[in-house]
């Protein structure tokens, strides 16, 4: 994992912890957690093993967030 991916993962994990403090009925929190969990799922695959579409999806997901 590169330094950039490590920093991204840390930011995502911090945001997950923050969102888990919100009410579980919050549609905002539920949606954001789904997106963050998808990012973590893609990041868990080694960069060399990621497909081009997964790498593109990862970039799109990150661009849609303001972390």
Coordinates of C-alpha atoms in Angstrom, one line a residue:
X1 CA 0.0 0.0 0.0
X2 CA 1.4 3.4 -1.0
X3 CA 1.6 6.3 1.4
X4 CA -1.2 8.0 -0.5
X5 CA -3.5 5.0 -0.1
X6 CA -2.5 4.7 3.5
X7 CA -3.5 8.3 4.1
X8 CA -6.7 7.9 2.2
X9 CA -7.6 4.8 4.2
X10 CA -6.9 6.6 7.5
X11 CA -9.2 9.5 6.4
X12 CA -11.9 7.1 5.4
X13 CA -11.7 5.2 8.7
X14 CA -11.8 8.5 10.7
X15 CA -14.9 9.5 8.8
X16 CA -16.5 6.1 9.4
X17 CA -15.9 6.6 13.2
X18 CA -17.4 10.1 13.0
X19 CA -20.5 8.9 11.1
X20 CA -21.1 6.0 13.5
X21 CA -21.7 8.7 16.2
X22 CA -24.7 10.0 14.2
X23 CA -28.2 8.5 14.7
X24 CA -28.6 5.2 13.0
X25 CA -31.8 6.4 11.4
X26 CA -29.9 9.2 9.6
X27 CA -30.3 8.7 5.8
X28 CA -27.2 10.9 5.3
X29 CA -25.1 8.7 7.6
X30 CA -26.4 5.4 6.2
X31 CA -25.6 6.6 2.6
X32 CA -22.2 8.0 3.5
X33 CA -21.3 4.8 5.4
X34 CA -22.2 2.7 2.3
X35 CA -19.9 4.8 0.1
X36 CA -17.1 4.7 2.7
X37 CA -17.4 0.9 3.1
X38 CA -17.2 0.5 -0.7
X39 CA -14.0 2.6 -0.7
X40 CA -12.5 0.5 2.1
X41 CA -13.5 -2.7 0.1
X42 CA -11.7 -1.4 -3.0
X43 CA -8.7 -0.2 -1.0
X44 CA -8.4 -3.7 0.6
X45 CA -7.4 -5.1 -2.8
X46 CA -3.7 -4.6 -3.5
X47 CA -3.2 -1.7 -6.0
X48 CA -1.5 -4.1 -8.5
X49 CA -4.5 -6.5 -8.4
X50 CA -7.2 -3.9 -8.8
X51 CA -8.9 -3.8 -12.2
X52 CA -9.0 -0.6 -14.2
X53 CA -12.7 -0.2 -13.5
X54 CA -12.2 -0.6 -9.7
X55 CA -9.4 2.0 -9.8
X56 CA -11.7 4.4 -11.7
X57 CA -14.6 3.7 -9.3
X58 CA -12.3 4.4 -6.4
X59 CA -11.3 7.8 -7.9
X60 CA -15.0 8.6 -8.6
X61 CA -16.0 7.7 -5.0
X62 CA -13.2 9.9 -3.6
X63 CA -14.1 12.8 -5.8
X64 CA -17.7 12.6 -4.6
X65 CA -16.6 13.0 -1.0
X66 CA -15.2 16.0 0.8
X67 CA -12.7 14.4 3.2

